[in-house]
mmCIF file of C-alpha atoms in Angstrom:
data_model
loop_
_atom_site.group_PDB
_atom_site.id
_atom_site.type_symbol
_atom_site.label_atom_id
_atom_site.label_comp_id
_atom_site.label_asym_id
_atom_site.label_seq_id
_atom_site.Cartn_x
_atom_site.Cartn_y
_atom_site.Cartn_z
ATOM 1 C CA UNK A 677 -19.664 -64.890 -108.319
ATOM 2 C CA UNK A 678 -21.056 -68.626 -109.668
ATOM 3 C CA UNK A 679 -24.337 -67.885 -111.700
ATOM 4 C CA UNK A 680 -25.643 -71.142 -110.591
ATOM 5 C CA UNK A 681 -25.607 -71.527 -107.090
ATOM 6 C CA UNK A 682 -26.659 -74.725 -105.452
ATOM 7 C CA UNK A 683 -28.166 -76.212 -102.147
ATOM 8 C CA UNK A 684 -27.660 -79.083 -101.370
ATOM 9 C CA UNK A 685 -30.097 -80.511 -98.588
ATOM 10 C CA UNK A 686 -28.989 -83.953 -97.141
ATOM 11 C CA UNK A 687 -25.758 -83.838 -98.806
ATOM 12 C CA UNK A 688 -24.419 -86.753 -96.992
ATOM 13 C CA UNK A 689 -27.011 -88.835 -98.477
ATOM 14 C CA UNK A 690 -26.970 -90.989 -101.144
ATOM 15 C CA UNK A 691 -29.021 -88.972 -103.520
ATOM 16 C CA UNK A 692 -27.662 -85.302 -102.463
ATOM 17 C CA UNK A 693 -23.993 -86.590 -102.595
ATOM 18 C CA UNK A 694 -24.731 -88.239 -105.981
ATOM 19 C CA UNK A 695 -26.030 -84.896 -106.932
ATOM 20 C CA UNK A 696 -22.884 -82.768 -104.988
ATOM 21 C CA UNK A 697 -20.123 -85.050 -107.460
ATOM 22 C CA UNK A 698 -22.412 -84.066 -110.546
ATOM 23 C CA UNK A 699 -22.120 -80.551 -110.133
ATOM 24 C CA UNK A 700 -18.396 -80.601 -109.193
ATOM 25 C CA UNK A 701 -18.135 -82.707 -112.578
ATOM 26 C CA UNK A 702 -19.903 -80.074 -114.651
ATOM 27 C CA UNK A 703 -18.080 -77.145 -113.257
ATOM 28 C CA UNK A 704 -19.797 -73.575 -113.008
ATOM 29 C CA UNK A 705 -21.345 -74.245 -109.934
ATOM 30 C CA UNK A 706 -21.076 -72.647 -106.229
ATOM 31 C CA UNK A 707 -22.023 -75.888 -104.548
ATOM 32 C CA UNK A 708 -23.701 -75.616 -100.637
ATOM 33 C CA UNK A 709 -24.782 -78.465 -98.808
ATOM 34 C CA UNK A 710 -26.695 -79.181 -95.595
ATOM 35 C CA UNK A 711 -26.679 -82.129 -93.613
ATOM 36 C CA UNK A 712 -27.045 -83.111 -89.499
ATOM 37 C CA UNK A 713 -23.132 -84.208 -89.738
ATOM 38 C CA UNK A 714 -20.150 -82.685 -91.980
ATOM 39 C CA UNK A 715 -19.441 -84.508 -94.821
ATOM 40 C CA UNK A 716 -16.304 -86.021 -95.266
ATOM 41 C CA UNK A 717 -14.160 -85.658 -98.245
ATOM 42 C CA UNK A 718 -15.988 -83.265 -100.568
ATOM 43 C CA UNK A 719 -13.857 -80.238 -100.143
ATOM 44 C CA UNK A 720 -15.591 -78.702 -103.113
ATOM 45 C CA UNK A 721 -18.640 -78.294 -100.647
ATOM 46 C CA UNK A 722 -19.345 -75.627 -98.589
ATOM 47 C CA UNK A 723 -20.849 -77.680 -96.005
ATOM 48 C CA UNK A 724 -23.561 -76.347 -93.348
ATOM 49 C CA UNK A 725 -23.879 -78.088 -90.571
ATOM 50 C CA UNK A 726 -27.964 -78.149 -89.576
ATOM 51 C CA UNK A 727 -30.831 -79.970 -88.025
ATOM 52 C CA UNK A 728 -33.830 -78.573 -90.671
ATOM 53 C CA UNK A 729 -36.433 -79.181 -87.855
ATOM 54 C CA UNK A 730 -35.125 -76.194 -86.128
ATOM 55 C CA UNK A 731 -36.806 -73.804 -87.628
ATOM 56 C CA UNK A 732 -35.200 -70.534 -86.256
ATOM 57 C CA UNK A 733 -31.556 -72.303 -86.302
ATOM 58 C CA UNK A 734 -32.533 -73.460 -90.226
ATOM 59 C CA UNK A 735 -33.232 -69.218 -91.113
ATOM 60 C CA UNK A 736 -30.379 -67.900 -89.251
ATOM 61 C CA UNK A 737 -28.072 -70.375 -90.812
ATOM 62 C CA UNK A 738 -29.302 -69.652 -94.343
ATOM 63 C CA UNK A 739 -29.877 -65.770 -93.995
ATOM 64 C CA UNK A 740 -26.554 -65.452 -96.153
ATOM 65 C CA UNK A 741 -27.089 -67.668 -98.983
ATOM 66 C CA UNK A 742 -28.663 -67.133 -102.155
ATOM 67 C CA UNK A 743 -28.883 -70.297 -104.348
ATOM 68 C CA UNK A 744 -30.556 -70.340 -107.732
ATOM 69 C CA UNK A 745 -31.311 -74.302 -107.302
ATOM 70 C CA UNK A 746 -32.283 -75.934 -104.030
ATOM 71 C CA UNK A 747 -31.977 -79.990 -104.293
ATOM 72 C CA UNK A 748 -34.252 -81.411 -101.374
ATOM 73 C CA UNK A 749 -32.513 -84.975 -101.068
ATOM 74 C CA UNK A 750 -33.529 -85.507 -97.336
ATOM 75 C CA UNK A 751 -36.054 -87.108 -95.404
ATOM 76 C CA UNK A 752 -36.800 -88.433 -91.792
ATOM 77 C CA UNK A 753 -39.014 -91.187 -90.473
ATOM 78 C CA UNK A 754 -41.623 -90.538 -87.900
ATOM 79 C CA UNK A 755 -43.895 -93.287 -85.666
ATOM 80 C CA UNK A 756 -46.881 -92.963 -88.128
ATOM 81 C CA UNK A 757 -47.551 -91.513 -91.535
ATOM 82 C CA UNK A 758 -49.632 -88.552 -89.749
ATOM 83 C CA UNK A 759 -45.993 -88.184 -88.044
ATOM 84 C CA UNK A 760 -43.874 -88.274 -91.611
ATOM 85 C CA UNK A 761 -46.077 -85.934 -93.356
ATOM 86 C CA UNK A 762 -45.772 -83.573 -89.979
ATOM 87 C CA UNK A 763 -41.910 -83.639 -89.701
ATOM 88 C CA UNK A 764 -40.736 -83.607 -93.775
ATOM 89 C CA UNK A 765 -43.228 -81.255 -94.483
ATOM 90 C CA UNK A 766 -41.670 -78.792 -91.714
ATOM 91 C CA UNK A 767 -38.032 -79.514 -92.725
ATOM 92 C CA UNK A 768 -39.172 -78.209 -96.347
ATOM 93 C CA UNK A 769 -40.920 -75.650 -95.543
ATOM 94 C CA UNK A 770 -38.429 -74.208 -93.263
ATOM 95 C CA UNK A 771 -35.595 -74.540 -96.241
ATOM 96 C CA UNK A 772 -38.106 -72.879 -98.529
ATOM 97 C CA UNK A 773 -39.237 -69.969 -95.768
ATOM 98 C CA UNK A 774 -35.421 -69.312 -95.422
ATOM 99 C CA UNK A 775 -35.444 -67.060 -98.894
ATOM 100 C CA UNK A 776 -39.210 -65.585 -98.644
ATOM 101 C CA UNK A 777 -39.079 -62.211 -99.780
ATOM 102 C CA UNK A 778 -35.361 -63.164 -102.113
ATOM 103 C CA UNK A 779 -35.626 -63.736 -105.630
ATOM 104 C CA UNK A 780 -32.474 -65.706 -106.588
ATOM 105 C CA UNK A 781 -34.561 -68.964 -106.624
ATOM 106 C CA UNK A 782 -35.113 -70.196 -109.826
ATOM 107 C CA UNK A 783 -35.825 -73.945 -109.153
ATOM 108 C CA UNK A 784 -36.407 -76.382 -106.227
ATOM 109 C CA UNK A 785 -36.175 -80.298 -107.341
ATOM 110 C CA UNK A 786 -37.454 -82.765 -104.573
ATOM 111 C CA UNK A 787 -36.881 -86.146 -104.329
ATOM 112 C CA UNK A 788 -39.727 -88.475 -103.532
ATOM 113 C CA UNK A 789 -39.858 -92.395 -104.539
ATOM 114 C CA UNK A 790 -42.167 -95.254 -105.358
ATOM 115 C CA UNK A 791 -44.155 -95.099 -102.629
ATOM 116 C CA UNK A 792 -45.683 -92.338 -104.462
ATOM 117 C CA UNK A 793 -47.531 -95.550 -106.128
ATOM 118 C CA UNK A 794 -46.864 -98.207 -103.334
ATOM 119 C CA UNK A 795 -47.934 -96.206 -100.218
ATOM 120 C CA UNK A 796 -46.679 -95.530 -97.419
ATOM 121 C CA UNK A 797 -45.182 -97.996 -94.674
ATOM 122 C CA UNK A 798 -48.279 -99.135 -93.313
ATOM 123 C CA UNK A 799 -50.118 -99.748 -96.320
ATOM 124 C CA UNK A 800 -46.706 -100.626 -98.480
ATOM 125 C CA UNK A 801 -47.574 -102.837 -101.056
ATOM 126 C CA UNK A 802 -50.859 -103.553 -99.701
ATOM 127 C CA UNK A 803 -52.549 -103.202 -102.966
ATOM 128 C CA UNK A 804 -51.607 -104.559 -106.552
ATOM 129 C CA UNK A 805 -51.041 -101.308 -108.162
ATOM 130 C CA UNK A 806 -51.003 -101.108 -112.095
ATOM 131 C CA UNK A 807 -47.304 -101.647 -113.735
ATOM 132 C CA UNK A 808 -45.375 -99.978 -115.389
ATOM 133 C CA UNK A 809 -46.091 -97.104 -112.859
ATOM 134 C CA UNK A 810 -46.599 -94.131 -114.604
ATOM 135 C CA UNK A 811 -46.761 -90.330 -113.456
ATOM 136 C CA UNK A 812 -50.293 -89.837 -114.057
ATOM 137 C CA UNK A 813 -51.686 -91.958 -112.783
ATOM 138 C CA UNK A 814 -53.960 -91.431 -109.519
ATOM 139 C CA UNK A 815 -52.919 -90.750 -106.068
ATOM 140 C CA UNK A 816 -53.876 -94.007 -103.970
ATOM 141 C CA UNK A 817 -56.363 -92.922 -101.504
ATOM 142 C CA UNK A 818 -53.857 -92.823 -98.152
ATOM 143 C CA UNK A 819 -51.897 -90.708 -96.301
ATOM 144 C CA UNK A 820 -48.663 -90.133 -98.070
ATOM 145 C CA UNK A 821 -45.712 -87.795 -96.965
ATOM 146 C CA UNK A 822 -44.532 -87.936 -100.844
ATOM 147 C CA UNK A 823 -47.758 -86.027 -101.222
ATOM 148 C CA UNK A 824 -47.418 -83.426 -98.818
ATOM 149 C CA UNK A 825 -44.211 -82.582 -100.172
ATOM 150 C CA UNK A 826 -45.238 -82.310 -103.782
ATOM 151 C CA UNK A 827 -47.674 -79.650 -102.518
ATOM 152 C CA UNK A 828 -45.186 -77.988 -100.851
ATOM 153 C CA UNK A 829 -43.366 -77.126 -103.280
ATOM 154 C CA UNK A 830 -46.039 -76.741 -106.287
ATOM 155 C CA UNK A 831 -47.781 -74.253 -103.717
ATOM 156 C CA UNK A 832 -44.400 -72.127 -103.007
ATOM 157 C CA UNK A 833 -43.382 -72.467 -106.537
ATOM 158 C CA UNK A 834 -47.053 -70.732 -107.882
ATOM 159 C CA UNK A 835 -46.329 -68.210 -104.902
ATOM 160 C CA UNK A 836 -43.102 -66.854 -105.882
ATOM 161 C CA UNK A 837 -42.654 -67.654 -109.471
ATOM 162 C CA UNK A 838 -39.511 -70.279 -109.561
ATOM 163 C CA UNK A 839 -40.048 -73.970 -111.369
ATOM 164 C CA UNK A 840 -40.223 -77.021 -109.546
ATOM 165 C CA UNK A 841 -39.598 -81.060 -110.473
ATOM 166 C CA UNK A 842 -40.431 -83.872 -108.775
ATOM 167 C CA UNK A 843 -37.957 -87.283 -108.928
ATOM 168 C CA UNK A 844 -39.645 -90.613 -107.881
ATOM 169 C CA UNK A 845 -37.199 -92.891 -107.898
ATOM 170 C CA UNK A 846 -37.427 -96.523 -107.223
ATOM 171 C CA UNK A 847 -34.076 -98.333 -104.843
ATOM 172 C CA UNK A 848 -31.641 -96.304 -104.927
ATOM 173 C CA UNK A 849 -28.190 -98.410 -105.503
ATOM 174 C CA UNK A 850 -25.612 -95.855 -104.950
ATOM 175 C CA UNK A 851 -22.114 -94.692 -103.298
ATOM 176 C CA UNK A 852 -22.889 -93.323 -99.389
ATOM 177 C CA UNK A 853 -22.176 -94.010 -95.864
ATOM 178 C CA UNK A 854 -24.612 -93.785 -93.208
ATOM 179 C CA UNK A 855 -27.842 -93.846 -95.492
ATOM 180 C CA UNK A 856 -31.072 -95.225 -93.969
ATOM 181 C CA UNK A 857 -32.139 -96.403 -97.639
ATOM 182 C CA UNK A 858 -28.829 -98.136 -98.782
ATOM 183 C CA UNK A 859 -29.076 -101.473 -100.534
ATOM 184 C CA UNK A 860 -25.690 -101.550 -101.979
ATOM 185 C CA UNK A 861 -23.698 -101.055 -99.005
ATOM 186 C CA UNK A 862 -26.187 -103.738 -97.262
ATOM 187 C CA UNK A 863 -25.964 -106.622 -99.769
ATOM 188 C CA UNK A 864 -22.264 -105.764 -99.888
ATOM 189 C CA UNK A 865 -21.386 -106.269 -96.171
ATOM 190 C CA UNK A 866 -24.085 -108.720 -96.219
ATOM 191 C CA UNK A 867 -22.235 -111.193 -98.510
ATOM 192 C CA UNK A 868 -18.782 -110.226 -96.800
ATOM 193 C CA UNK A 869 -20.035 -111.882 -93.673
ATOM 194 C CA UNK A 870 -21.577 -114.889 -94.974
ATOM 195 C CA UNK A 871 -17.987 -115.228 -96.848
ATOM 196 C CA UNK A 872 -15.796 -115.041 -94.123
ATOM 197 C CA UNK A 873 -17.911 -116.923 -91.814
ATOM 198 C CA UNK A 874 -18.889 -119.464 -94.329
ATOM 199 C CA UNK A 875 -23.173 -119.123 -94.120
ATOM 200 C CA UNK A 876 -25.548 -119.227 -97.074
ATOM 201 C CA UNK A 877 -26.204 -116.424 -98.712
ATOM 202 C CA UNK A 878 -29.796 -116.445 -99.164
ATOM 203 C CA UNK A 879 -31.838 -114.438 -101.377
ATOM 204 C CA UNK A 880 -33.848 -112.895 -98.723
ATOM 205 C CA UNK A 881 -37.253 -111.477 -100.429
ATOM 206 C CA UNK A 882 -40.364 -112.139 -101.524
ATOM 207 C CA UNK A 883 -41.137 -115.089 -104.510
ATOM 208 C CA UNK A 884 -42.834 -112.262 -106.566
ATOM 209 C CA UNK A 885 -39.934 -110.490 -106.027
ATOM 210 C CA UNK A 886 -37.177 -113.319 -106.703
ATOM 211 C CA UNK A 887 -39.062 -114.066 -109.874
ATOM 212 C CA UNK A 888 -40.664 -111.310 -111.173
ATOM 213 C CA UNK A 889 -39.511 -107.948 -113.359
ATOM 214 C CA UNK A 890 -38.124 -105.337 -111.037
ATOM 215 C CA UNK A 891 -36.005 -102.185 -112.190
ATOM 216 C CA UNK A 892 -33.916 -100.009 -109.658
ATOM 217 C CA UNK A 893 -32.362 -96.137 -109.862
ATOM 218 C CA UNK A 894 -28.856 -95.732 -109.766
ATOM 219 C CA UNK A 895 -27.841 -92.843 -107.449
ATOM 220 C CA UNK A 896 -26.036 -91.130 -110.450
ATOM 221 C CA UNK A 897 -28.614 -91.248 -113.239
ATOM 222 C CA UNK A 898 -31.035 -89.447 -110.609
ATOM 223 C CA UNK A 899 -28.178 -86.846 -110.028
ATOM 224 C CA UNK A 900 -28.044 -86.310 -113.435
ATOM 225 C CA UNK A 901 -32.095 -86.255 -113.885
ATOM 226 C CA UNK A 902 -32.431 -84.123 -111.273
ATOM 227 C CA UNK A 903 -29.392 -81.768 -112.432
ATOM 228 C CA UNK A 904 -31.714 -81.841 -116.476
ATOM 229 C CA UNK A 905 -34.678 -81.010 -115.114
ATOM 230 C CA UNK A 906 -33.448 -78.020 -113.151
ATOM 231 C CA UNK A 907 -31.362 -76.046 -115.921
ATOM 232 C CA UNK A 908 -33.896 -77.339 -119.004
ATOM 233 C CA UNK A 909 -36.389 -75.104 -119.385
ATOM 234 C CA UNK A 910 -38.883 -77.583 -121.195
ATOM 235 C CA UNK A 911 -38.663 -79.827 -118.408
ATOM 236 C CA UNK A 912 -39.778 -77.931 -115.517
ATOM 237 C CA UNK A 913 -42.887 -78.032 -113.608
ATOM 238 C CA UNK A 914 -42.974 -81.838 -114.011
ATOM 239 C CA UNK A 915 -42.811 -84.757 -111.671
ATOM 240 C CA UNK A 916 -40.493 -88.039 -113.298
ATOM 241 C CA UNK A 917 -39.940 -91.281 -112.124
ATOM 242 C CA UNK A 918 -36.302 -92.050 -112.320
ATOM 243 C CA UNK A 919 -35.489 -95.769 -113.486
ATOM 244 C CA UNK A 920 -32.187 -96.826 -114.570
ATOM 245 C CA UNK A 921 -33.838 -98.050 -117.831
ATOM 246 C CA UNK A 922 -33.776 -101.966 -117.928
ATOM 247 C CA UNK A 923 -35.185 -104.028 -116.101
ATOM 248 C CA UNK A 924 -34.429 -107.387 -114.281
ATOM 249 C CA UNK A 925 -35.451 -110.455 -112.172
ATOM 250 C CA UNK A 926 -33.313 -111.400 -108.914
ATOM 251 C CA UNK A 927 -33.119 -114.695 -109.469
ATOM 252 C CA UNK A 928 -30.302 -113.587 -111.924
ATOM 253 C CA UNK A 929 -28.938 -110.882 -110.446
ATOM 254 C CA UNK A 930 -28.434 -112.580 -106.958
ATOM 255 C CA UNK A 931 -25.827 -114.946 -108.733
ATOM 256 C CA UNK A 932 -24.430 -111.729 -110.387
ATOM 257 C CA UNK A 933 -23.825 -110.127 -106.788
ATOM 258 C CA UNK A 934 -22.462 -113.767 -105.235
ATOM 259 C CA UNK A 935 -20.132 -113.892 -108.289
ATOM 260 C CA UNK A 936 -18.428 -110.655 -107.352
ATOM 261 C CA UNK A 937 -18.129 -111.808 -103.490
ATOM 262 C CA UNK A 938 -16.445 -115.022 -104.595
ATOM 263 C CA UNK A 939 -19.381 -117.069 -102.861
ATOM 264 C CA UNK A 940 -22.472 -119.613 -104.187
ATOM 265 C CA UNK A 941 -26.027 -117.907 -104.182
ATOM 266 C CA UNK A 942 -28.051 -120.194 -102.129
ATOM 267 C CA UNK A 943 -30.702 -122.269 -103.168
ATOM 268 C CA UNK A 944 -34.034 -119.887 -102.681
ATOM 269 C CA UNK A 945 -35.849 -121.001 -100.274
ATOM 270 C CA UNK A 946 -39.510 -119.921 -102.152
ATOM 271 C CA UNK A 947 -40.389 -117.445 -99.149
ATOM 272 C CA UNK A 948 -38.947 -114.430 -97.649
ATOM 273 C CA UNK A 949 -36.058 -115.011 -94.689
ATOM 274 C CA UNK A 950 -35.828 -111.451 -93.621
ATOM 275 C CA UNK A 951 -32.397 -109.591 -94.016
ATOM 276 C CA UNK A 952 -33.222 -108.129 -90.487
ATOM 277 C CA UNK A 953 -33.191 -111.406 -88.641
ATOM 278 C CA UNK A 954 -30.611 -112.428 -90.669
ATOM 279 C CA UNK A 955 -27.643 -109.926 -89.724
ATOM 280 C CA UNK A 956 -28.980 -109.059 -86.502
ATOM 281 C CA UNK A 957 -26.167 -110.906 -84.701
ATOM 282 C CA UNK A 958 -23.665 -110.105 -87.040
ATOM 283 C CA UNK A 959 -22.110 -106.784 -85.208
ATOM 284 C CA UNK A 960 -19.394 -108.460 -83.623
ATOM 285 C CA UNK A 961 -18.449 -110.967 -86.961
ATOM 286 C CA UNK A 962 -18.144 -107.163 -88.931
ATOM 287 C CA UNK A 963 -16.067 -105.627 -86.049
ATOM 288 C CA UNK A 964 -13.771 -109.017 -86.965
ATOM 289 C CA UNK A 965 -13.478 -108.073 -90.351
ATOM 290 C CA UNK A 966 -12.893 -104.493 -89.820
ATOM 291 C CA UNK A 967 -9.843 -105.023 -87.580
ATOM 292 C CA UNK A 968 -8.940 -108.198 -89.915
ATOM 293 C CA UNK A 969 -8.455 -106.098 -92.998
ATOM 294 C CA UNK A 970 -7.521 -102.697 -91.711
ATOM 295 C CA UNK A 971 -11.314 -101.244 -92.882
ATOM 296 C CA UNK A 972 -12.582 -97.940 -92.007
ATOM 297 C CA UNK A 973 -14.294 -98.098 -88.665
ATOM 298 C CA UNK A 974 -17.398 -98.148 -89.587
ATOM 299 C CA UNK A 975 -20.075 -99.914 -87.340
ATOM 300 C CA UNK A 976 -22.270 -102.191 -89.427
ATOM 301 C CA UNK A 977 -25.638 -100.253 -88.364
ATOM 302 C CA UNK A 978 -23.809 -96.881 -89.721
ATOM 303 C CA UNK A 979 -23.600 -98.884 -92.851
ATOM 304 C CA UNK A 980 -26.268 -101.846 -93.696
ATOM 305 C CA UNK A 981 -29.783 -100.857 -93.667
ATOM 306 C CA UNK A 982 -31.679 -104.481 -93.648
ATOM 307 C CA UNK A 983 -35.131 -103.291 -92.371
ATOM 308 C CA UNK A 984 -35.452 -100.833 -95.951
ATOM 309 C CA UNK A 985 -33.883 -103.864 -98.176
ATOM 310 C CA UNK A 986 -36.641 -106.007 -97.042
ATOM 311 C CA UNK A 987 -39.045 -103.755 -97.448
ATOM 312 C CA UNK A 988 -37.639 -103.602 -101.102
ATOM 313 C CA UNK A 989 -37.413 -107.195 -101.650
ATOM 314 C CA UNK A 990 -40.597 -108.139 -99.855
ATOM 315 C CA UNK A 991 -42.873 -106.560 -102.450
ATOM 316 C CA UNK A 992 -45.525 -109.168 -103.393
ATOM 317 C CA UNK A 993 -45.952 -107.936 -106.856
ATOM 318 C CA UNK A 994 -43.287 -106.905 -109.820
ATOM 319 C CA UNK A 995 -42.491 -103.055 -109.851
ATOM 320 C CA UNK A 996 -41.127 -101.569 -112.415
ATOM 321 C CA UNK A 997 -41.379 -98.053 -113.783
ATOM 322 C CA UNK A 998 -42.135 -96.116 -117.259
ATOM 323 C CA UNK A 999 -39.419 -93.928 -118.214
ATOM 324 C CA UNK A 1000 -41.843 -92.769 -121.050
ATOM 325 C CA UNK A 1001 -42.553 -89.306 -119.620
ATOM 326 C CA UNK A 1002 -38.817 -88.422 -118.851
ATOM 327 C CA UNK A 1003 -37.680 -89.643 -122.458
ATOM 328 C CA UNK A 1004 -40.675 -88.039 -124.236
ATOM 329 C CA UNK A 1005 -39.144 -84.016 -122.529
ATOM 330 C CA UNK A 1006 -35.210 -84.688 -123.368
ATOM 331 C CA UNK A 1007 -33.470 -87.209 -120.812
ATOM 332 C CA UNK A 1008 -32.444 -90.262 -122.580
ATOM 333 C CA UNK A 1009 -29.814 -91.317 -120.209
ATOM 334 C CA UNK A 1010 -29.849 -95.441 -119.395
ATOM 335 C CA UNK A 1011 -27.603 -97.802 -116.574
ATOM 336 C CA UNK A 1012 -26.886 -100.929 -116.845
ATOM 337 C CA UNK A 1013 -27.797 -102.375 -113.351
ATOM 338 C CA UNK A 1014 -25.550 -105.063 -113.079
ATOM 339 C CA UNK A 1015 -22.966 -102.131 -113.303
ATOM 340 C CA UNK A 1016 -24.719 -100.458 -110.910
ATOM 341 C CA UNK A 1017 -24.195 -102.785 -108.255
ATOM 342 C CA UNK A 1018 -20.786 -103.850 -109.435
ATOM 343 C CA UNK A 1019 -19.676 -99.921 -109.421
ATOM 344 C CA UNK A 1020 -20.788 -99.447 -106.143
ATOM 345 C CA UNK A 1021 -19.190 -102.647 -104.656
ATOM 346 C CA UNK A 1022 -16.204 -101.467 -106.280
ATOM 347 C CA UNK A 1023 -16.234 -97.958 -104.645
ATOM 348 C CA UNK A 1024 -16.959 -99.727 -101.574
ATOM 349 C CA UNK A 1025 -13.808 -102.100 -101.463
ATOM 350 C CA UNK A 1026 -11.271 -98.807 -102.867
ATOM 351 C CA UNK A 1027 -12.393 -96.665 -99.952
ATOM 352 C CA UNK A 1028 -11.846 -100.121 -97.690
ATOM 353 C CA UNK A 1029 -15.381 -100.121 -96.466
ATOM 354 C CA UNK A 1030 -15.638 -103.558 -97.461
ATOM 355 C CA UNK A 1031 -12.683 -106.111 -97.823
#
């Protein structure tokens, strides 16, 4: 028998499958994941094939485990934010009521993100919030599903004694297929297309954004936050924003990300040109490329996510994060984020997602 055993929820993800290679890295670990389809090539996974929602499918199909660390790296959107907070808060709470009455959890680490200080989608960004965002500061006075979960699981924790930690991350760059949140995978078939079909590849975000200071979270630094803060003691019962460390404008980075493609960043327009409108005719010029270069058969919706990425790049304001609080209890780890990008695009074209 593993000591540690973990669950995984939303393993296909880009945060829970970040999190499912850490643990396979560090060895010692029984490692259990749950997600709505199996995940492909992580045989060191005992996968579990479940819709959360269902509440009496979600007990019966956990009756037999008995992890020591539950990783929540899931989340579903609703029409509204009344909606959100209805729907994640019942997928959590029906992982968590699965072990009532067992006492082999020890800790429960949920992922969140910057909304926490941004709001939610239909007041994102509406207000100029104070940066660097730091964990102490106030709640903004809306509606939040990042809320309702935190209470979720500070309430269960103070009920039956295990630890807790909260991870706000900011954009998640990061190896995954089928994410709704996936910026790498985006910008990467993104820039494929305007390559072989010779268009501009515009920057397609806000001015505040192009020019301003922005950090990101690579998928793996957040595994391996999440991983500290759930096996060091000192660190529990905390919520940490998770930033790869530096920080960076666009207006470089854009030419960074062209470079790799083999392709001229084009002249910024000074106002957003939304990714959406941008590659929503593009289907058919992917499907070319796919069958062009022997690619994985992967539709272009499964992979590029262009509504999220402008919500990203549309901020009207810089956003970048203090890393104070999770440096001040014992993580020190830093990413380079041109090496985020570049690593992902790199996993991207060895797996022939991307040509």
């Amino acid at each position: 028998m593993y000591k540690k055993r973990a669950l995984i929820v939303g393993v296909t993800g880009i945060v829970g499958l970040n999190v499912a290679e850490h643990l396979a890295e560090q060895g010692g670990w029984e490692i259990n994941g749950i997600s709505r389809r199996p995940p492909l090539g992580t045989s060191y996974v005992n996968a579990i094939t479940l819709d959360i929602l269902d509440r009496e499918k979600t007990l019966q199909s956990l009756a037999h485990l008995e992890p020591t660390h539950i990783f929540y790296c899931t989340w579903t959107r609703g029409a509204d934010e009344d909606e959100n907070i209805r729907l994640n808060g019942a997928m959590l709470g029906n992982v968590l009521e699965a072990f009532r009455g067992k006492s082999c959890v020890e800790h429960v680490a949920v992922v969140t993100g910057t909304k926490h200080y941004l709001g939610p989608f239909e007041h994102y960004a509406k207000s100029t919030p104070v940066t660097p965002f730091r964990e102490d500061q106030p709640r903004l006075p809306h509606k939040n599903f990042y809320y309702a979960l935190e209470d979720i699981v500070m309430a269960a924790a103070a009920e039956r004694a295990f630890t807790w930690s909260v991870h706000r991350s900011h954009t998640i760059i990061g190896y995954a297929l089928g994410n709704l949140m996936n910026i790498g995978a985006t910008l990467a078939t993104h820039a494929s297309i305007c390559k072989a079909t010779v268009q501009p590849f515009f920057f397609p975000g806000h001015p505040a954004a192009y020019h301003g200071l922005n950090d990101i979270t690579d998928a793996r630094l957040l595994a391996r936050q999440i991983v500290w803060a759930s096996t060091e003691p000192n660190a529990a019962n905390e919520a940490y924003n998770a930033a790869n460390g530096d920080v960076f404008r666009w207006s470089r980075l854009w030419k960074v990300i062209a470079g790799y493609f083999g392709i001229e960043a084009a002249p910024y327009p000074e106002r957003q040109v939304k990714l959406e409108d941008q590659m929503k005719d593009l289907g058919p010029a992917w499907d070319g490329l796919v069958a062009q270069h022997g690619l994985q058969p992967n539709k272009l919706g499964m992979l590029a996510s262009p509504w999220h990425t402008d919500l990203d790049l549309g901020r009207p304001m810089e956003c970048v994060n203090s890393m104070e609080k999770s440096r001040r209890f014992g993580f020190l780890d830093y990413q380079d984020t041109d090496r985020s990008f570049i690593d992902v695009f790199d996993r991207l074209r060895r797996e022939r997602v991307i040509p």
